[in-house]
CSV table of C-alpha atoms and ligand atoms in Angstrom, one decimal:
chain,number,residue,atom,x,y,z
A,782,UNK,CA,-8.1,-27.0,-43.0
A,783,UNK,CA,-11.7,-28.8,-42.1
A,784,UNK,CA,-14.3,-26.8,-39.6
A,785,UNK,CA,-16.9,-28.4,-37.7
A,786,UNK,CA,-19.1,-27.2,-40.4
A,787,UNK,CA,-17.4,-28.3,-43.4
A,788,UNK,CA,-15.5,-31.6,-42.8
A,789,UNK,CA,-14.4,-33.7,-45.4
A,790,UNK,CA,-13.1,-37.3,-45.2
A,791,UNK,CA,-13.0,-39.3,-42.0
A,792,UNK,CA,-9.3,-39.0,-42.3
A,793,UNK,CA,-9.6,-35.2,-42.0
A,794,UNK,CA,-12.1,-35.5,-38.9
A,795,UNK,CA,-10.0,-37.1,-37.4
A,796,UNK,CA,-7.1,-35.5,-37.5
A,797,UNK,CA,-9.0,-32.3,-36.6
A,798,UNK,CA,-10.1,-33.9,-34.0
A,799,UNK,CA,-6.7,-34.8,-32.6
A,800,UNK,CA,-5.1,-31.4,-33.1
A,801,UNK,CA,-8.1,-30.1,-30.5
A,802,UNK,CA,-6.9,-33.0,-28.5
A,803,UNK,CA,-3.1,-31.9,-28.4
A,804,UNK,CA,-4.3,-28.0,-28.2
A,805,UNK,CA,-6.7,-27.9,-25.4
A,806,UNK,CA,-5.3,-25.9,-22.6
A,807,UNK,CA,-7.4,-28.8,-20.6
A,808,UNK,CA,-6.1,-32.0,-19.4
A,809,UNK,CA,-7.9,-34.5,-21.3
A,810,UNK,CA,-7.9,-38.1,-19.4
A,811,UNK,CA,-8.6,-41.0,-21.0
A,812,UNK,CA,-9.8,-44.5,-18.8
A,813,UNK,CA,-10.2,-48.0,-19.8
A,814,UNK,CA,-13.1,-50.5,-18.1
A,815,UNK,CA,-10.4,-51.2,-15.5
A,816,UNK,CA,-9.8,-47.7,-14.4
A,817,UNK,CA,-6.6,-47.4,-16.4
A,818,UNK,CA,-5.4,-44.4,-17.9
A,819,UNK,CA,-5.1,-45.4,-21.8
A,820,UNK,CA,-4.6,-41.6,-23.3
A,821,UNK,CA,-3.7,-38.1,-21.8
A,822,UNK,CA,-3.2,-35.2,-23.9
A,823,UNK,CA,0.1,-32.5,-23.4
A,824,UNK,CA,-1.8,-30.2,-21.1
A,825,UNK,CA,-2.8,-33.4,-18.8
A,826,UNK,CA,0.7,-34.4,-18.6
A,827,UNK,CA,2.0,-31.4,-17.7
A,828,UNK,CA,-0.7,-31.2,-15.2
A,829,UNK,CA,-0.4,-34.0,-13.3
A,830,UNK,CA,3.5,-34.6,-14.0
A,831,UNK,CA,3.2,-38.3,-15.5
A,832,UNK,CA,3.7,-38.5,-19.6
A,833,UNK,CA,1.5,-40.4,-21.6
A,834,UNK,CA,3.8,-43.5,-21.9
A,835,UNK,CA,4.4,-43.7,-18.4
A,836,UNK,CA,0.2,-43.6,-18.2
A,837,UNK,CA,-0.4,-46.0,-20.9
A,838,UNK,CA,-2.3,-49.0,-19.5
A,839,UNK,CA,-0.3,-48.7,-16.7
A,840,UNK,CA,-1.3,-46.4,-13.8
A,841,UNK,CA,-5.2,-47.1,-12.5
A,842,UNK,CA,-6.6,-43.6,-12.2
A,843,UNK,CA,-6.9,-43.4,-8.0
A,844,UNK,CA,-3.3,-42.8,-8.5
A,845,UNK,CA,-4.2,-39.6,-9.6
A,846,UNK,CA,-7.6,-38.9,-8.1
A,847,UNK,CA,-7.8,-38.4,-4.7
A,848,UNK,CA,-11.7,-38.0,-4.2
A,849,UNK,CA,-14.1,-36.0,-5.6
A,850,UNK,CA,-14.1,-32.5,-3.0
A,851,UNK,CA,-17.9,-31.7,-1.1
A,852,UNK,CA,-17.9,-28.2,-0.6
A,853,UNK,CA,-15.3,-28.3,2.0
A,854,UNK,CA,-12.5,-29.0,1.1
A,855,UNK,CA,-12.3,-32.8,2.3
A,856,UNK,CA,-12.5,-35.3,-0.7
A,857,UNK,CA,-14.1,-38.5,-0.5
A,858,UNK,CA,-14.2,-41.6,-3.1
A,859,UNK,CA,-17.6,-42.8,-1.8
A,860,UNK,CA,-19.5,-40.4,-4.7
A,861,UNK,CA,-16.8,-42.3,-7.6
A,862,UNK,CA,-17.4,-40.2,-10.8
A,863,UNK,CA,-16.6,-43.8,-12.4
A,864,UNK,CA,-19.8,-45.4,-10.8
A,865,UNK,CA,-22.3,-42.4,-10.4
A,866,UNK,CA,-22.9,-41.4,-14.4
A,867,UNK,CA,-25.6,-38.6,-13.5
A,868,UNK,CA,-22.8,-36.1,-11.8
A,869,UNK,CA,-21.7,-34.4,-15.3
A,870,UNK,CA,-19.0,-31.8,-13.3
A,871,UNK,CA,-17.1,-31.9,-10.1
A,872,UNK,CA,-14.4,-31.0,-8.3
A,873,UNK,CA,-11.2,-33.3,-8.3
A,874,UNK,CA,-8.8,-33.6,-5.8
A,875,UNK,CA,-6.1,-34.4,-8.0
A,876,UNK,CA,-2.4,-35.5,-7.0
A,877,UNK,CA,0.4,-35.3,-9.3
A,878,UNK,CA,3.5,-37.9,-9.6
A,879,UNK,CA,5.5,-35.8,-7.4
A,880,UNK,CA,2.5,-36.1,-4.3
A,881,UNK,CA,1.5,-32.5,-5.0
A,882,UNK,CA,-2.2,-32.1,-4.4
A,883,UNK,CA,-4.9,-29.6,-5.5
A,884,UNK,CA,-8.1,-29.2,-6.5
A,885,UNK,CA,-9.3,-29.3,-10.0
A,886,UNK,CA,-12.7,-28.4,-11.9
A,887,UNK,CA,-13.9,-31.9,-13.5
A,888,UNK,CA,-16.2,-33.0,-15.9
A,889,UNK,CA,-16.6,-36.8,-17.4
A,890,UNK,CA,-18.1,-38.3,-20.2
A,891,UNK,CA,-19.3,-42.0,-20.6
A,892,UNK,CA,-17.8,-43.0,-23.9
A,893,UNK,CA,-19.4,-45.1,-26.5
A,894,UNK,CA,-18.5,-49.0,-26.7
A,895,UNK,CA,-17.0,-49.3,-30.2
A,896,UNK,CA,-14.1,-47.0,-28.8
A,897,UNK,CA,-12.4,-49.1,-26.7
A,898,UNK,CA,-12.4,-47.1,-23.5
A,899,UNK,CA,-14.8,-45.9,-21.3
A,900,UNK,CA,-14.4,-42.5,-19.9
A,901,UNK,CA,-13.2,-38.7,-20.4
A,902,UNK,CA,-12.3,-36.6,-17.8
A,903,UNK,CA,-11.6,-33.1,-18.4
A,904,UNK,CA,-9.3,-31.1,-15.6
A,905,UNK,CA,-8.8,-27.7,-15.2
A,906,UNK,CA,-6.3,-26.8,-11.9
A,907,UNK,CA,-8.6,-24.7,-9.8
A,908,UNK,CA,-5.3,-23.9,-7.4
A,909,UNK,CA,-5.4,-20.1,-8.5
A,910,UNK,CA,-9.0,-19.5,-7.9
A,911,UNK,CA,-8.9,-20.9,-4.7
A,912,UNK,CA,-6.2,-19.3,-3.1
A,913,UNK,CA,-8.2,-16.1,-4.3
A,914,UNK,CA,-11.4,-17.5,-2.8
A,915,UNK,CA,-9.2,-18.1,0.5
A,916,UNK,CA,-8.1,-14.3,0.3
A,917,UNK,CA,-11.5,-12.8,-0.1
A,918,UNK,CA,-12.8,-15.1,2.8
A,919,UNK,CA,-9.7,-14.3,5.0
A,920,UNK,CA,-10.7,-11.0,4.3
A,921,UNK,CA,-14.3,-10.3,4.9
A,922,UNK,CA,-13.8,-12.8,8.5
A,923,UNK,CA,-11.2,-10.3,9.5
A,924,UNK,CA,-13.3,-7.4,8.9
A,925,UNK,CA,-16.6,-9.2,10.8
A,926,UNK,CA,-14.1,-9.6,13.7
A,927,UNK,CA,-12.8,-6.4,13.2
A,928,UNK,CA,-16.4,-4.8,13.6
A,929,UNK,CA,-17.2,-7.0,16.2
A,930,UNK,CA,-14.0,-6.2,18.7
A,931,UNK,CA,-15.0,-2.3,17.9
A,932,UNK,CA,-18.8,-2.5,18.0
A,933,UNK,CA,-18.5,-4.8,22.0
A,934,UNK,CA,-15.6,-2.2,22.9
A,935,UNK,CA,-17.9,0.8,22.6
A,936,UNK,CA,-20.8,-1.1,24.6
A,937,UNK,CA,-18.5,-1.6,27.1
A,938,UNK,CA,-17.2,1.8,27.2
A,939,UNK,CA,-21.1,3.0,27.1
A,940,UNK,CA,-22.1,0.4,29.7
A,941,UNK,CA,-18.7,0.9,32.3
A,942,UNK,CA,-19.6,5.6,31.5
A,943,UNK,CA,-23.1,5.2,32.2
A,944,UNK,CA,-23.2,2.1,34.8
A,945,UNK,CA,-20.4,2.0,36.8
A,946,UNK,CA,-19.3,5.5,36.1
A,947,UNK,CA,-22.2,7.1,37.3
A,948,UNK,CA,-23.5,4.7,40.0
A,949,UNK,CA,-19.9,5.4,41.6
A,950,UNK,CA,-20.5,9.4,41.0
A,951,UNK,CA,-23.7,8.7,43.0
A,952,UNK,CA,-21.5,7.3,45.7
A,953,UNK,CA,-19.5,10.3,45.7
A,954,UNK,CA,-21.9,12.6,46.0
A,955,UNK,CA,-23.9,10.6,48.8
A,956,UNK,CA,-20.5,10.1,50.7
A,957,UNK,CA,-20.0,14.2,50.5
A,958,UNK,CA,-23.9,14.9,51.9
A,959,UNK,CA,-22.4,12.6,54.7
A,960,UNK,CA,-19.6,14.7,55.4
A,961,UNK,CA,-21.8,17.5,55.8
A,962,UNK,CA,-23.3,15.3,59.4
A,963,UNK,CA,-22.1,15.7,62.8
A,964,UNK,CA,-19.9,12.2,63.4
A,965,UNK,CA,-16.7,11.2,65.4
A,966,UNK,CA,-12.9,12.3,64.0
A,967,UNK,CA,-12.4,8.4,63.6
A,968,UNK,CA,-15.3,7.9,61.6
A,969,UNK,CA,-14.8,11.0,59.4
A,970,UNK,CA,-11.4,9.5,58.9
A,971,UNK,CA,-12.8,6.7,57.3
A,972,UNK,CA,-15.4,8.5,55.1
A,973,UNK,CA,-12.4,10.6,53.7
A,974,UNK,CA,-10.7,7.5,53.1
A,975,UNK,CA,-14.0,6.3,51.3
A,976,UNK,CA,-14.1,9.3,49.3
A,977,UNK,CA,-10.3,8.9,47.8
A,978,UNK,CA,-10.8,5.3,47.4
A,979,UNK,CA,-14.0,5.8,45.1
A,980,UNK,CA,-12.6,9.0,43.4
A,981,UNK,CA,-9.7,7.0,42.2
A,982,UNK,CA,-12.1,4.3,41.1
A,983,UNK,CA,-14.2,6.5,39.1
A,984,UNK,CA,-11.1,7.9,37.4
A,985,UNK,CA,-10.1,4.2,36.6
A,986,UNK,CA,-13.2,3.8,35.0
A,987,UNK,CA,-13.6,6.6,33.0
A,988,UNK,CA,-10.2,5.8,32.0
A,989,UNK,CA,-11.0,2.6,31.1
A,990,UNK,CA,-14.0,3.6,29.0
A,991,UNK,CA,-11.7,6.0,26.9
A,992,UNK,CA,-9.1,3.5,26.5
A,993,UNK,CA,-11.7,1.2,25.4
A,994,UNK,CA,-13.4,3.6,22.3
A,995,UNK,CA,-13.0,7.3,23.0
A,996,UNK,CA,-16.5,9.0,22.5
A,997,UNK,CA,-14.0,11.6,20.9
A,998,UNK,CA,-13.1,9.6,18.0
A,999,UNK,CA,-17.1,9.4,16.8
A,1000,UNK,CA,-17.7,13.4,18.0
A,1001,UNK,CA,-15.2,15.2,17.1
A,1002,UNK,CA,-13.3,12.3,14.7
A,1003,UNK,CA,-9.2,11.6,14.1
A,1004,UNK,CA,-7.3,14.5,14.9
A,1005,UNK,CA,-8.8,15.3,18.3
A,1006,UNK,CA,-9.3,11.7,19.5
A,1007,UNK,CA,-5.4,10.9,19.0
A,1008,UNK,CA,-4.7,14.5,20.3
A,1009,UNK,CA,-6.2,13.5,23.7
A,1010,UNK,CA,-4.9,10.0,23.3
A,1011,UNK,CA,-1.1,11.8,23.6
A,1012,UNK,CA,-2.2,13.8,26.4
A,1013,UNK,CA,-2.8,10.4,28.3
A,1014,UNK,CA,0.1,8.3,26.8
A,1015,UNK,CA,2.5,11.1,28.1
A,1016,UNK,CA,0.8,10.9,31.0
A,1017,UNK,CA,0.8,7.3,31.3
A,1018,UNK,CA,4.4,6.5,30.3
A,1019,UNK,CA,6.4,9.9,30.5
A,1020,UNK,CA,7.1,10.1,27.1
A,1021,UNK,CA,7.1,13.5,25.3
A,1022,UNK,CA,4.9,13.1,21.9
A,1023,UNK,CA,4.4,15.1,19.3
A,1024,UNK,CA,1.7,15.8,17.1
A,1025,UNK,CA,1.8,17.7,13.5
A,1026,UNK,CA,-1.3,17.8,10.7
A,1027,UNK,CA,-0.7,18.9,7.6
A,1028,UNK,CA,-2.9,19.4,4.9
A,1029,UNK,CA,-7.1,19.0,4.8
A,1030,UNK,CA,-8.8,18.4,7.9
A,1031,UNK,CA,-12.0,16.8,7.6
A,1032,UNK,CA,-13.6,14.0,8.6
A,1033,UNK,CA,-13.2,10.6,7.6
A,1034,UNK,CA,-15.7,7.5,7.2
A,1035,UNK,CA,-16.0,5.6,10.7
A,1036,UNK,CA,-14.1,2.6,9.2
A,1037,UNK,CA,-11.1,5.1,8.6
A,1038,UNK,CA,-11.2,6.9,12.0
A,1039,UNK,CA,-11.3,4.0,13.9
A,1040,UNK,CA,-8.6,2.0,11.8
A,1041,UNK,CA,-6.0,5.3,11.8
A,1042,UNK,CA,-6.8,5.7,16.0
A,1043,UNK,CA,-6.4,2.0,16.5
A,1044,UNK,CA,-3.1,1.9,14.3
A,1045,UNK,CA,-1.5,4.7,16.2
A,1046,UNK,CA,-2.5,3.7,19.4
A,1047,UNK,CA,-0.9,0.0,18.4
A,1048,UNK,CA,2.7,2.0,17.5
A,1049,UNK,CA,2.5,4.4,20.5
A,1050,UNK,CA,2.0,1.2,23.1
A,1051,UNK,CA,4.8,-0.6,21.2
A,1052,UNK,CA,7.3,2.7,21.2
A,1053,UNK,CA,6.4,2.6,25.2
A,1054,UNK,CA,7.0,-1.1,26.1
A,1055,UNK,CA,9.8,-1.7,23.7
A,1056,UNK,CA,11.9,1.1,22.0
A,1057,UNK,CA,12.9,1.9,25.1
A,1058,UNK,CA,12.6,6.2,24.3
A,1059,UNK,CA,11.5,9.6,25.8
A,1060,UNK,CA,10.1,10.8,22.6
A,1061,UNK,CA,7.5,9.8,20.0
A,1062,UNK,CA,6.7,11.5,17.2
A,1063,UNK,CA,3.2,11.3,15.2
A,1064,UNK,CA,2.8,13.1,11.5
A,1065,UNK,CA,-0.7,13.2,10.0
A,1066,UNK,CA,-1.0,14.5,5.9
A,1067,UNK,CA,-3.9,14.7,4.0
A,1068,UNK,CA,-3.1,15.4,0.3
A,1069,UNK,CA,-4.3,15.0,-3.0
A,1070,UNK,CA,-6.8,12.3,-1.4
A,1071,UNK,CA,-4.3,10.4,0.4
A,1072,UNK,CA,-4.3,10.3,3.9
A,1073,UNK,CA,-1.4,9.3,5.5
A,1074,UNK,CA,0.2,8.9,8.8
A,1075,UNK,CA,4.1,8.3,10.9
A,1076,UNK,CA,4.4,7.5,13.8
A,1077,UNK,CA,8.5,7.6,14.9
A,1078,UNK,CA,10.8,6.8,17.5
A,1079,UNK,CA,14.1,7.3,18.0
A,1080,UNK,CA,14.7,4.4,19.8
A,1081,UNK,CA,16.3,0.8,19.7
A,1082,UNK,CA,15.1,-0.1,16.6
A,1083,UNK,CA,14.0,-4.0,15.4
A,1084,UNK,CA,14.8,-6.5,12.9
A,1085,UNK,CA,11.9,-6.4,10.9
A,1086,UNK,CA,12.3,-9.1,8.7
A,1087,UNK,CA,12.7,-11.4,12.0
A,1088,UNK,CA,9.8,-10.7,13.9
A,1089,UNK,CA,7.5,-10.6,11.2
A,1090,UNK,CA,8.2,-14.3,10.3
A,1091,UNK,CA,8.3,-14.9,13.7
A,1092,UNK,CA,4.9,-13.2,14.7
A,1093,UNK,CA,5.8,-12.6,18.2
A,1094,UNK,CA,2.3,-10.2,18.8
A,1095,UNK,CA,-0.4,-9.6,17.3
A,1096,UNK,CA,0.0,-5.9,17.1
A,1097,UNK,CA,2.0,-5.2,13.8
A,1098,UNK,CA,-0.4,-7.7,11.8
A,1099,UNK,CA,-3.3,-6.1,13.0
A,1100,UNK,CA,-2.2,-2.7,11.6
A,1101,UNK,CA,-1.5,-4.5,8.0
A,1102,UNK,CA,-4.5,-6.1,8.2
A,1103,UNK,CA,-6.9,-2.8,9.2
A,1104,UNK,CA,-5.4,-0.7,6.4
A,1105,UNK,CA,-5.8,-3.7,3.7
A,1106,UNK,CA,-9.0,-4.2,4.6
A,1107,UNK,CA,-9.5,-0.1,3.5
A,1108,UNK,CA,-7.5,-0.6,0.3
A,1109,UNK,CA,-4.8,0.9,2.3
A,1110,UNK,CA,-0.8,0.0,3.3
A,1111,UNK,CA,1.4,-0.2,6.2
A,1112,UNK,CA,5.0,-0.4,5.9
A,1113,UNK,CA,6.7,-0.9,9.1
A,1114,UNK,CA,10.8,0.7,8.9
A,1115,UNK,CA,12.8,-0.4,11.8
A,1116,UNK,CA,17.1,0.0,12.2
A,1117,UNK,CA,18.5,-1.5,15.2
A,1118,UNK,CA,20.0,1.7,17.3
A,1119,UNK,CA,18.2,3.9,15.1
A,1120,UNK,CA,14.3,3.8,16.0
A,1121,UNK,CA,11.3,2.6,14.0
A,1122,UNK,CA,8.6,4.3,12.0
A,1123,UNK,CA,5.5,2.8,11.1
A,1124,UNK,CA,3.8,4.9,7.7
A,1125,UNK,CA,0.3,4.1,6.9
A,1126,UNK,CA,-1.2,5.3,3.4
A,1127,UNK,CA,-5.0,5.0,2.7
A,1128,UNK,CA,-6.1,6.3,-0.5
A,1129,UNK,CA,-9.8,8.0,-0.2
A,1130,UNK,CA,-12.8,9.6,-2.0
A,1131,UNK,CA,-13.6,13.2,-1.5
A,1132,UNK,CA,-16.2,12.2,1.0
A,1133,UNK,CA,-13.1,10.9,3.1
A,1134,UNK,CA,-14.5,7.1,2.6
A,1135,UNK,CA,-11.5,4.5,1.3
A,1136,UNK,CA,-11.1,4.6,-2.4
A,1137,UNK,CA,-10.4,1.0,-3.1
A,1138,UNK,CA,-11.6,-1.6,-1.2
A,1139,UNK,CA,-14.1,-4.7,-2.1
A,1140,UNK,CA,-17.7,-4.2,-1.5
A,1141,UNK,CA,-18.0,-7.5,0.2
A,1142,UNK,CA,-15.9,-6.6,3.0
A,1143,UNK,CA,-16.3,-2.7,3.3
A,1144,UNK,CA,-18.5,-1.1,6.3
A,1145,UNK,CA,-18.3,2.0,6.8
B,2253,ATP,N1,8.6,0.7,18.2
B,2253,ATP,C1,9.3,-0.5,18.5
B,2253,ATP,N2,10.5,-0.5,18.9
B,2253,ATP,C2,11.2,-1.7,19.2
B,2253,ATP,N3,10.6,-2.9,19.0
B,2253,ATP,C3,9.4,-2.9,18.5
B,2253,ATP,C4,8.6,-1.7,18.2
B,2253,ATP,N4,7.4,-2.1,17.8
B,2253,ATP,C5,7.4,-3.5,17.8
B,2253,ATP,N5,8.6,-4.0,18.2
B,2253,ATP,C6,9.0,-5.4,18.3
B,2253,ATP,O1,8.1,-6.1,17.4
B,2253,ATP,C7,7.4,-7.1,18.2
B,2253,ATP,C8,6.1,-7.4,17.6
B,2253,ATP,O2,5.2,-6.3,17.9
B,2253,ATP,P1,3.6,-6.5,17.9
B,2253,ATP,O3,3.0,-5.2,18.3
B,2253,ATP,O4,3.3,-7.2,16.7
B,2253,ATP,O5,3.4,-7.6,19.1
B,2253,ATP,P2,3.5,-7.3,20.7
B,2253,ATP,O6,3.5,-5.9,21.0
B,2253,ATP,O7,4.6,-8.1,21.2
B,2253,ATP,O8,2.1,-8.0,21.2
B,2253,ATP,P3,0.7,-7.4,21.0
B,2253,ATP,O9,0.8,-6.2,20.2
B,2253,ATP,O10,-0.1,-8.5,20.3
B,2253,ATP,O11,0.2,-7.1,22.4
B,2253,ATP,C9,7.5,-6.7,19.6
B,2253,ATP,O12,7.5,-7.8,20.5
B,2253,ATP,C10,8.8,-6.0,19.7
B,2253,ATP,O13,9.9,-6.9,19.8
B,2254,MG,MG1,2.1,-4.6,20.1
């Protein structure tokens, strides 16, 4: 057998030459002046669906390139690979015989007269690494917006506690040193009417500010946050709700808090407006650096499969979503009569940080 550094005859050469041709796991194009395809090698017609006899002289190679991608991914003919010799590699937006289309790494080479053609491309189906690429991107916007919803909520719930909130306690306070002041039984009426109104209000907004990020969750972390979070969903929709922890208690990194308390709050709201219950149930474990967490109901249950393809609400994809982003699982069991039970698993460190997750997207 001849090597590159011990060829013998031309005969040999060439024939070692050809067996790389047949072997290459790269599509290997060959194009005459005209544009024609002249030679392809087995991975190119496997690649782009047409075989070499079909090729032969006969199909012009824009019926197989479809532009040459920018960094979007929009292709354009304008920057031809065929006219512009300087661009040694490129991206390909190549289209098989069937019309499927999809990018491909590219390089060309000018070949020499005496050969009878006039260009090589070389193709390698990028498909793989950009649906990754995709992923990873998909991934790390989520996570911005993610951070970003949580990061306005608490400014919100900061700025509605300390603004609102306490310009309203003022009120209260002000209207009480009224009281205290001789005045009519008509206009003391009113003032106690005043006081109610802007009791209620203040409640409504310190509600509000809870709802929006509990100052619990960063004080005094998971456990207590959603334990206060019952107390007002029972209050809020008369449903008894139960809360068990087993295992460590500890505290977890931010990112895991918040996803956990967001998750649960997500099934609680969805047990109140549709399972159509009086109980819910809510089951926090922390073993062997796992933390997990169930939240039940015994109520009328939903087709899972259905509603998932059908992506009625946002709510059960942002709960898939949160714990992927931590490395982390949701599966979401529901029987029709029988209830539904959402089960979150997040695998973490001793410091209570998520154990896999990619460094790109990961804040904790
Ligand atoms: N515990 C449950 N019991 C019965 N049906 C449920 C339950 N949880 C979810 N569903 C069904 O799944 C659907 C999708 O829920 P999801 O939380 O994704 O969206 P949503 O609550 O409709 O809207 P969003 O959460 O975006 O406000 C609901 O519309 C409801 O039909
Ligand atoms: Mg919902």
């Amino acid at each position: 057998m001849a090597s590159f550094t011990n060829m013998g005859s031309a005969r040999e050469t060439s024939s070692f030459l050809e067996s790389i041709f047949k072997h290459m796991t790269d599509a290997i194009i060959v194009i005459d002046k005209q544009g024609f395809v002249v030679g392809v090698n087995p991975a190119a017609e496997t690649l782009i669906g047409w075989s070499a006899e079909e090729l032969s002289g006969k199909v012009h190679v824009c019926a197989i390139c479809k532009g040459i991608a920018t960094c979007s991914e929009e292709a354009t003919c304008a920057e031809c690979f065929r006219e512009k010799l300087n661009v040694p590699s490129f991206e390909m937006r190549v289209i098989t015989k069937s019309g499927h289309e999809f990018p491909a790494a590219a390089s060309s080479a000018r070949l020499p007269e005496e050969s009878g053609a006039d260009f090589v491309v070389i193709l390698r189906d990028m498909s793989e690494q950009h649906r990754i690429e995709r992923e990873r991107f998909h991934r790390v916007m989520t996570n911005y917006v993610i951070q970003a919803q949580e990061e306005e909520r608490k400014r919100v719930s900061r700025d509605l506690h300390d603004g609102v909130g306490q310009a309203l306690y003022s009120i209260i306070v002000g209207m009480k040193v009224l009281d205290q002041l001789p005045m009519d039984e008509v206009m003391r009426h009113h003032l106690a009417e005043l006081q109610q109104m802007t009791v209620r209000a203040l409640e409504e907004v310190r509600s509000l500010a809870v709802d929006l990020r509990p100052s619990a969750l960063d004080d005094l972390g998971l456990v207590p946050a959603i334990r206060s979070f019952i107390k007002r969903f029972e209050q809020t929709f008369g449903i008894e709700s139960y809360l068990e922890v087993e295992g460590k208690q500890r505290r977890y990194s931010s990112a895991v808090e918040t996803a956990l308390y967001r998750i649960c709050q997500e099934a609680m709201t969805n047990a109140a407006k549709y399972a159509d219950t009086d109980q819910v149930f809510v089951r926090i474990s922390d073993y062997n650096n796992r933390i997990e967490m169930k939240i039940e109901d015994h109520g009328c249950g939903f087709d899972t499969e259905q509603i998932l393809i059908q992506g009625t609400g946002l709510g059960l994809y942002g709960m898939k979503e949160r714990a992927n982003l931590l490395g982390g699982d949701v599966k979401i069991h529901s029987t029709i009569g029988r209830g539904t039970t959402i089960h979150v698993v997040i695998p973490l460190d001793e410091e209570g940080a998520p154990l896999y997750v990619d460094p790109g997207t990961y804040c904790r």
